[in-house]
CSV table of C-alpha atoms and ligand atoms in Angstrom, one decimal:
chain,number,residue,atom,x,y,z
A,1,MET,CA,-11.8,0.3,-9.4
A,2,LYS,CA,-10.5,-3.0,-8.1
A,3,VAL,CA,-8.8,-3.1,-4.7
A,4,THR,CA,-7.0,-6.1,-3.2
A,5,VAL,CA,-6.4,-6.5,0.6
A,6,VAL,CA,-3.7,-9.1,1.5
A,7,GLY,CA,-4.3,-10.4,5.0
A,8,ALA,CA,-7.9,-11.0,6.0
A,9,GLY,CA,-7.1,-10.6,9.6
A,10,ALA,CA,-8.2,-7.8,12.0
A,11,VAL,CA,-6.8,-4.9,10.1
A,12,GLY,CA,-7.5,-6.3,6.5
A,13,ALA,CA,-11.1,-7.2,7.2
A,14,SER,CA,-11.7,-3.8,8.9
A,15,CYS,CA,-10.2,-2.0,6.0
A,16,ALA,CA,-12.3,-4.0,3.4
A,17,GLU,CA,-15.4,-3.2,5.4
A,18,TYR,CA,-14.7,0.6,5.5
A,19,ILE,CA,-13.9,0.6,1.8
A,20,ALA,CA,-17.1,-1.2,1.1
A,21,MET,CA,-19.2,1.1,3.3
A,22,LYS,CA,-17.8,4.1,1.5
A,23,ASN,CA,-19.1,2.5,-1.7
A,24,PHE,CA,-16.5,3.9,-4.2
A,25,ALA,CA,-14.9,0.7,-5.3
A,26,ALA,CA,-16.4,-1.8,-7.7
A,27,GLU,CA,-14.6,-4.8,-6.2
A,28,VAL,CA,-12.5,-5.7,-3.2
A,29,VAL,CA,-10.5,-9.0,-3.1
A,30,LEU,CA,-9.4,-10.3,0.3
A,31,LEU,CA,-6.6,-12.7,0.1
A,32,ASP,CA,-5.1,-14.7,3.0
A,33,ILE,CA,-2.8,-17.8,3.4
A,34,LYS,CA,-5.2,-19.4,6.0
A,35,GLU,CA,-7.4,-21.9,4.1
A,36,GLY,CA,-11.0,-20.4,3.6
A,37,TYR,CA,-10.5,-17.5,5.9
A,38,ALA,CA,-10.6,-14.8,3.4
A,39,GLU,CA,-13.6,-16.4,1.6
A,40,GLY,CA,-15.4,-16.6,5.0
A,41,LYS,CA,-14.7,-13.0,5.8
A,42,ALA,CA,-15.7,-11.9,2.3
A,43,MET,CA,-19.0,-13.8,2.5
A,44,ASP,CA,-19.8,-12.4,6.0
A,45,LEU,CA,-19.1,-8.9,4.7
A,46,MET,CA,-21.2,-9.4,1.6
A,47,GLN,CA,-24.1,-10.4,3.9
A,48,THR,CA,-23.9,-6.9,5.4
A,49,ALA,CA,-24.3,-5.2,2.0
A,50,SER,CA,-28.1,-5.1,2.0
A,51,LEU,CA,-28.1,-4.0,5.7
A,52,ASN,CA,-25.5,-1.3,5.2
A,53,GLY,CA,-26.4,-0.2,1.6
A,54,PHE,CA,-23.3,-0.8,-0.4
A,55,ASP,CA,-22.8,-2.3,-3.9
A,56,THR,CA,-19.1,-3.1,-3.6
A,57,LYS,CA,-18.4,-6.8,-4.5
A,58,ILE,CA,-16.2,-8.4,-1.9
A,59,THR,CA,-14.6,-11.8,-2.7
A,60,GLY,CA,-12.1,-14.0,-0.9
A,61,SER,CA,-9.2,-16.1,-2.0
A,62,THR,CA,-6.8,-18.5,-0.3
A,63,SER,CA,-3.3,-17.6,-1.8
A,64,ASP,CA,-4.6,-17.5,-5.4
A,65,TYR,CA,-3.2,-14.3,-6.8
A,66,SER,CA,-4.8,-14.7,-10.2
A,67,LYS,CA,-8.1,-13.5,-8.4
A,68,THR,CA,-6.2,-10.3,-7.7
A,69,ALA,CA,-5.3,-9.6,-11.4
A,70,GLY,CA,-5.9,-6.1,-12.6
A,71,SER,CA,-6.0,-4.5,-9.2
A,72,ASP,CA,-5.6,-0.7,-9.2
A,73,ILE,CA,-4.6,-0.6,-5.5
A,74,ALA,CA,-3.3,-3.3,-3.1
A,75,VAL,CA,-3.1,-3.1,0.6
A,76,ILE,CA,-0.6,-5.4,2.4
A,77,THR,CA,-1.6,-6.2,6.0
A,78,SER,CA,-0.3,-9.8,6.0
A,79,GLY,CA,2.0,-10.8,8.7
A,80,ILE,CA,2.0,-11.0,12.5
A,81,PRO,CA,0.8,-8.2,14.8
A,82,ARG,CA,2.5,-7.4,18.1
A,83,LYS,CA,1.5,-8.7,21.5
A,84,PRO,CA,1.6,-6.6,24.7
A,85,GLY,CA,5.1,-5.5,25.6
A,86,MET,CA,6.5,-5.9,22.0
A,87,THR,CA,7.8,-3.2,19.8
A,88,ARG,CA,6.8,-3.0,16.1
A,89,GLU,CA,10.5,-3.5,15.3
A,90,GLU,CA,10.5,-7.0,16.8
A,91,LEU,CA,8.2,-8.2,14.0
A,92,ILE,CA,10.7,-7.7,11.3
A,93,GLY,CA,12.0,-11.4,11.2
A,94,ILE,CA,8.8,-12.9,10.1
A,95,ASN,CA,7.1,-10.0,8.4
A,96,ALA,CA,9.9,-9.1,6.0
A,97,GLY,CA,9.7,-12.5,4.2
A,98,ILE,CA,6.0,-12.3,4.0
A,99,VAL,CA,5.8,-8.7,2.7
A,100,LYS,CA,8.4,-9.3,0.0
A,101,THR,CA,6.7,-12.5,-1.3
A,102,VAL,CA,3.3,-10.8,-1.2
A,103,ALA,CA,4.5,-7.7,-3.0
A,104,THR,CA,6.2,-9.6,-5.8
A,105,SER,CA,3.0,-11.9,-6.3
A,106,LEU,CA,0.8,-8.8,-6.4
A,107,ILE,CA,2.8,-7.1,-9.1
A,108,GLU,CA,3.0,-10.3,-11.2
A,109,HIS,CA,-0.7,-10.1,-11.6
A,110,SER,CA,-1.3,-6.3,-11.5
A,111,PRO,CA,1.7,-4.5,-13.1
A,112,ASN,CA,0.0,-1.1,-12.7
A,113,VAL,CA,-0.9,-1.6,-9.0
A,114,THR,CA,-0.3,1.1,-6.3
A,115,ILE,CA,0.8,-0.6,-3.0
A,116,ILE,CA,-0.2,0.5,0.5
A,117,VAL,CA,2.0,-1.1,3.1
A,118,VAL,CA,0.6,-1.7,6.5
A,119,SER,CA,2.4,-4.6,8.0
A,120,ASN,CA,4.9,-3.6,10.7
A,121,PRO,CA,7.6,-2.4,11.2
A,122,MET,CA,5.8,-0.3,8.5
A,123,ASP,CA,8.5,2.2,7.4
A,124,THR,CA,11.0,-0.7,6.9
A,125,MET,CA,8.5,-2.8,5.2
A,126,THR,CA,7.7,0.1,2.8
A,127,TYR,CA,11.4,0.5,2.2
A,128,LEU,CA,11.7,-3.2,1.5
A,129,VAL,CA,8.9,-3.1,-1.1
A,130,HIS,CA,10.9,-0.3,-2.9
A,131,LYS,CA,14.0,-2.5,-2.8
A,132,ALA,CA,12.3,-5.7,-3.8
A,133,THR,CA,10.2,-4.4,-6.6
A,134,GLY,CA,10.7,-2.1,-9.6
A,135,LEU,CA,7.6,0.0,-8.9
A,136,PRO,CA,8.0,3.7,-9.3
A,137,LYS,CA,8.2,5.5,-5.9
A,138,ASN,CA,4.9,7.3,-6.2
A,139,ARG,CA,3.2,4.0,-6.2
A,140,ILE,CA,4.5,2.6,-2.8
A,141,ILE,CA,2.9,4.2,0.2
A,142,GLY,CA,3.3,3.3,3.8
A,143,MET,CA,0.3,3.8,6.1
A,144,GLY,CA,1.1,5.0,9.7
A,145,GLY,CA,0.9,8.7,9.9
A,146,ALA,CA,-2.8,8.8,9.0
A,147,LEU,CA,-3.5,6.5,12.0
A,148,ASP,CA,-1.1,8.3,14.4
A,149,SER,CA,-2.7,11.7,13.4
A,150,ALA,CA,-6.2,10.3,14.2
A,151,ARG,CA,-4.9,9.2,17.5
A,152,PHE,CA,-3.3,12.6,18.0
A,153,LYS,CA,-6.7,14.3,17.2
A,154,TYR,CA,-8.5,12.1,19.6
A,155,ARG,CA,-6.1,13.0,22.5
A,156,LEU,CA,-6.1,16.7,21.5
A,157,ALA,CA,-10.0,16.7,21.6
A,158,GLN,CA,-9.8,15.1,25.0
A,159,ALA,CA,-7.3,17.6,26.4
A,160,LEU,CA,-9.2,20.5,24.9
A,161,GLU,CA,-12.6,19.1,25.9
A,162,ALA,CA,-13.6,19.9,22.4
A,163,PRO,CA,-15.4,17.8,19.7
A,164,ILE,CA,-12.9,16.1,17.4
A,165,SER,CA,-14.3,18.0,14.3
A,166,ASP,CA,-12.9,21.2,15.9
A,167,VAL,CA,-9.3,19.8,16.0
A,168,ASP,CA,-6.7,19.5,13.4
A,169,GLY,CA,-3.1,18.1,13.8
A,170,MET,CA,-0.6,15.8,12.1
A,171,VAL,CA,2.0,13.3,13.2
A,172,ILE,CA,5.1,12.8,10.9
A,173,GLY,CA,8.2,10.7,11.4
A,174,GLY,CA,8.6,7.0,11.9
A,175,HIS,CA,5.6,4.8,12.9
A,176,SER,CA,7.1,3.7,16.2
A,177,ASP,CA,6.6,4.7,19.8
A,178,LYS,CA,9.9,6.4,20.0
A,179,GLY,CA,9.9,7.7,16.3
A,180,MET,CA,6.7,9.5,16.0
A,181,VAL,CA,6.8,13.3,15.8
A,182,PRO,CA,3.3,14.7,16.7
A,183,LEU,CA,3.4,18.3,15.5
A,184,ILE,CA,1.9,19.9,18.6
A,185,GLY,CA,3.2,23.4,17.6
A,186,HIS,CA,1.1,23.2,14.3
A,187,ALA,CA,-2.0,21.7,15.9
A,188,THR,CA,-5.1,23.8,15.9
A,189,ARG,CA,-8.6,24.2,17.2
A,190,ASN,CA,-10.6,26.0,14.5
A,191,SER,CA,-7.3,27.5,13.2
A,192,VAL,CA,-6.3,28.8,16.6
A,193,LYS,CA,-3.0,27.1,17.8
A,194,VAL,CA,-3.7,24.7,20.7
A,195,SER,CA,-1.0,26.4,22.7
A,196,GLU,CA,-3.6,29.2,23.2
A,197,PHE,CA,-5.8,26.8,25.2
A,198,LEU,CA,-3.5,24.1,26.7
A,199,SER,CA,-0.8,24.2,29.3
A,200,GLU,CA,2.7,22.9,28.6
A,201,ASP,CA,1.9,19.9,30.7
A,202,LYS,CA,-1.3,19.1,28.9
A,203,MET,CA,0.5,19.4,25.6
A,204,ASN,CA,3.1,17.0,26.7
A,205,TRP,CA,0.4,14.6,27.8
A,206,VAL,CA,-1.2,14.7,24.4
A,207,VAL,CA,2.2,14.0,22.7
A,208,GLU,CA,3.2,11.1,25.0
A,209,GLU,CA,-0.2,9.5,24.8
A,210,THR,CA,-0.2,9.8,21.0
A,211,LYS,CA,3.2,8.1,20.7
A,212,VAL,CA,2.1,5.1,22.8
A,213,GLY,CA,-1.4,5.0,21.3
A,214,GLY,CA,-0.8,1.7,19.6
A,215,ALA,CA,0.8,0.2,22.7
A,216,THR,CA,-2.0,1.3,24.9
A,217,LEU,CA,-4.5,-0.6,22.8
A,218,THR,CA,-2.3,-3.6,22.5
A,219,GLY,CA,-2.2,-3.7,26.3
A,220,LEU,CA,-6.0,-3.5,26.4
A,221,LEU,CA,-6.8,-5.9,23.6
A,222,GLY,CA,-4.0,-8.3,23.8
A,223,THR,CA,-3.2,-7.7,20.1
A,224,SER,CA,-2.9,-4.6,18.0
A,225,ALA,CA,-6.0,-2.5,17.1
A,226,TRP,CA,-7.9,-2.7,13.9
A,227,TYR,CA,-10.8,-0.2,13.7
A,228,ALA,CA,-8.7,3.0,13.4
A,229,PRO,CA,-6.0,1.3,11.4
A,230,GLY,CA,-8.7,-0.1,8.9
A,231,ALA,CA,-10.4,3.4,8.6
A,232,ALA,CA,-7.0,5.1,8.1
A,233,VAL,CA,-6.1,2.7,5.2
A,234,SER,CA,-9.6,3.2,3.6
A,235,GLY,CA,-9.0,6.9,3.7
A,236,LEU,CA,-5.8,6.5,1.7
A,237,VAL,CA,-7.4,4.0,-0.8
A,238,GLN,CA,-10.4,6.5,-1.3
A,239,ALA,CA,-8.0,9.5,-1.9
A,240,ILE,CA,-6.2,7.5,-4.7
A,241,ALA,CA,-9.3,5.8,-6.1
A,242,CYS,CA,-11.3,9.0,-6.3
A,243,ASP,CA,-8.3,11.2,-7.2
A,244,GLN,CA,-9.0,13.4,-4.2
A,245,LYS,CA,-5.6,15.1,-3.9
A,246,LYS,CA,-5.9,14.9,-0.1
A,247,MET,CA,-3.0,15.4,2.1
A,248,PHE,CA,-2.0,12.7,4.6
A,249,PRO,CA,1.3,11.9,6.3
A,250,CYS,CA,2.5,8.7,4.6
A,251,SER,CA,5.7,6.8,4.7
A,252,SER,CA,7.4,7.8,1.3
A,253,LEU,CA,10.7,7.3,-0.2
A,254,LEU,CA,12.7,10.4,0.4
A,255,GLU,CA,15.5,11.7,-1.9
A,256,GLY,CA,16.7,14.8,-0.1
A,257,GLU,CA,13.3,16.1,1.2
A,258,TYR,CA,13.6,17.0,4.9
A,259,GLY,CA,17.4,16.5,4.6
A,260,LEU,CA,16.8,12.7,4.3
A,261,GLU,CA,17.9,10.2,1.6
A,262,ASP,CA,17.3,6.5,1.0
A,263,ILE,CA,14.7,6.1,3.6
A,264,CYS,CA,10.9,5.7,3.9
A,265,ILE,CA,9.4,7.7,6.7
A,266,GLY,CA,6.3,9.7,7.4
A,267,VAL,CA,5.9,13.1,5.8
A,268,PRO,CA,2.9,15.0,4.4
A,269,VAL,CA,2.1,13.8,0.8
A,270,ILE,CA,-0.8,14.6,-1.6
A,271,LEU,CA,-2.6,11.4,-2.7
A,272,GLY,CA,-4.4,11.3,-6.0
A,273,LYS,CA,-4.8,8.9,-8.9
A,274,ASN,CA,-1.0,8.6,-9.4
A,275,GLY,CA,-0.5,7.6,-5.7
A,276,ILE,CA,1.9,10.0,-4.1
A,277,GLU,CA,1.6,13.0,-6.4
A,278,LYS,CA,3.7,15.4,-4.2
A,279,ILE,CA,5.8,15.4,-1.1
A,280,VAL,CA,4.9,18.5,0.9
A,281,GLU,CA,7.8,20.1,2.7
A,282,ILE,CA,6.6,22.1,5.6
A,283,GLU,CA,8.6,24.5,7.8
A,284,LEU,CA,9.7,22.7,11.0
A,285,SER,CA,11.1,24.3,14.2
A,286,ASP,CA,14.7,23.4,15.1
A,287,ALA,CA,13.3,21.1,17.8
A,288,GLU,CA,11.0,19.3,15.3
A,289,LYS,CA,13.9,19.0,12.8
A,290,ALA,CA,16.0,17.4,15.5
A,291,LYS,CA,13.2,14.9,16.4
A,292,MET,CA,12.8,14.0,12.7
A,293,GLN,CA,16.6,13.3,12.3
A,294,GLU,CA,16.4,11.1,15.5
A,295,SER,CA,13.4,9.3,14.2
A,296,ALA,CA,15.0,8.7,10.8
A,297,ALA,CA,18.1,7.2,12.6
A,298,GLY,CA,15.8,4.8,14.3
A,299,VAL,CA,14.1,3.7,11.1
A,300,LYS,CA,17.6,3.4,9.3
A,301,LYS,CA,18.7,1.1,12.2
A,302,THR,CA,15.8,-1.1,11.6
A,303,ASN,CA,16.4,-1.1,7.8
A,304,GLY,CA,19.8,-2.4,8.5
A,305,LEU,CA,18.3,-5.5,9.7
A,306,LEU,CA,16.9,-6.4,6.3
A,307,GLU,CA,18.4,-9.0,4.1
A,308,PHE,CA,18.0,-8.5,0.4
B,1,LIG,N1,0.8,0.5,9.9
B,1,LIG,C1,0.0,0.6,10.9
B,1,LIG,O1,-0.5,1.7,11.3
B,1,LIG,C2,-0.6,-0.7,11.5
B,1,LIG,C3,-1.7,-0.7,12.4
B,1,LIG,C4,-2.2,-1.9,13.0
B,1,LIG,C5,-1.5,-3.1,12.6
B,1,LIG,N2,-0.5,-3.1,11.8
B,1,LIG,C6,0.2,-4.3,11.3
B,1,LIG,O2,-0.6,-4.9,10.4
B,1,LIG,C7,-0.4,-6.3,10.4
B,1,LIG,C8,-1.7,-7.1,10.5
B,1,LIG,O3,-2.2,-6.9,11.8
B,1,LIG,P1,-3.6,-7.7,12.1
B,1,LIG,O4,-3.9,-7.2,13.6
B,1,LIG,O5,-4.6,-7.6,11.0
B,1,LIG,O6,-3.0,-9.2,12.2
B,1,LIG,P2,-3.9,-10.5,12.1
B,1,LIG,O7,-3.1,-11.6,12.6
B,1,LIG,O8,-5.3,-10.3,12.6
B,1,LIG,O9,-4.0,-10.7,10.5
B,1,LIG,C9,-2.9,-11.0,9.7
B,1,LIG,C10,-3.4,-11.9,8.6
B,1,LIG,O10,-2.2,-12.2,7.7
B,1,LIG,C11,-2.3,-13.4,7.2
B,1,LIG,N3,-1.1,-13.9,6.5
B,1,LIG,C12,0.1,-14.3,7.1
B,1,LIG,N4,1.0,-14.6,6.2
B,1,LIG,C13,0.4,-14.4,5.0
B,1,LIG,C14,0.8,-14.6,3.7
B,1,LIG,N5,2.1,-14.9,3.3
B,1,LIG,N6,-0.1,-14.2,2.7
B,1,LIG,C15,-1.3,-13.8,3.0
B,1,LIG,N7,-1.8,-13.7,4.2
B,1,LIG,C16,-0.9,-14.0,5.2
B,1,LIG,C17,-2.7,-14.3,8.4
B,1,LIG,O11,-3.3,-15.5,8.1
B,1,LIG,C18,-3.7,-13.3,9.1
B,1,LIG,O12,-5.0,-13.7,8.8
B,1,LIG,C19,0.6,-6.6,11.5
B,1,LIG,O13,2.0,-6.6,11.1
B,1,LIG,C20,0.4,-5.3,12.4
B,1,LIG,O14,1.5,-5.0,13.2
B,1,LIG,C21,-0.1,-1.9,11.2
């Protein structure tokens, strides 16, 4: 199992570290455009191997895609992150060009690769990879919902004053402050709906804090977060690499599911060795359906800014 991570910055390096720590991949290649940067991060990470007990080989490359040849999975984190006060959508001008070039270069050297898109605005970047490459739709996956769901569970656990392992919940929709649809009506504590424990006000607090989860961290850190994003990506990579058939909300190309067409947006999917093996259509309330439509309209508006 060979995994390439393009962009050796905050999210890419964190993702490579979690993949290595989970010890399921033979090799991780980090690639960055900044001279020596990926090599340095790879060497530093390899020097944690004996300390952390993993055997995954991590190597670095400055823009040399021949080093990525034969990758089974590739993660695209290259591009700029947002600064405080910015929306993810504002990154499109710079990131679209980067993501398109990176995806094409990856496929040239690894025709059987499955691509996980992380760069923002993620749903639009995932759609761009579909349009710019001939990869089948099951092999292009956008990561956003796995992270947003982890942030949702964090806030649910806080509101419930419960351990996170007691809590389950999922966020679908677009990966943006306005577009996220945290499914509070489906969230549970040990299979009991959270509405049994939380007031309307508390549930609204959980939903609102989840939606601005990324912006809150950007305000605190001065740039976007990396630990939870890296961990979320590593979860998707592991599900594919180990054929786990796990369900995550991921940005997927929809062809009628959820009443949506020609769009990549977060919906529950089953991930296994073939990438997206199934799009799961769950029953949504009328309010949730309306939020999903509104979210899709926002993503389509951003997609409209793409130039092919
Ligand atoms: N989808 C999500 O849930 C999620 C979460 C966090 C961050 N992000 C996004 O991920 C991206 C990366 O964030 P970060 O914090 O790691 O940023 P970062 O600046 O720390 O790292 C980005 C790296 O990409 C490299 N790069 C730029 N152009 C490149 C190219 N053409 N080829 C190869 N490498 C190139 C840069 O040199 C840099 O090292 C941003 O767009 C950010 O918004 C998405």
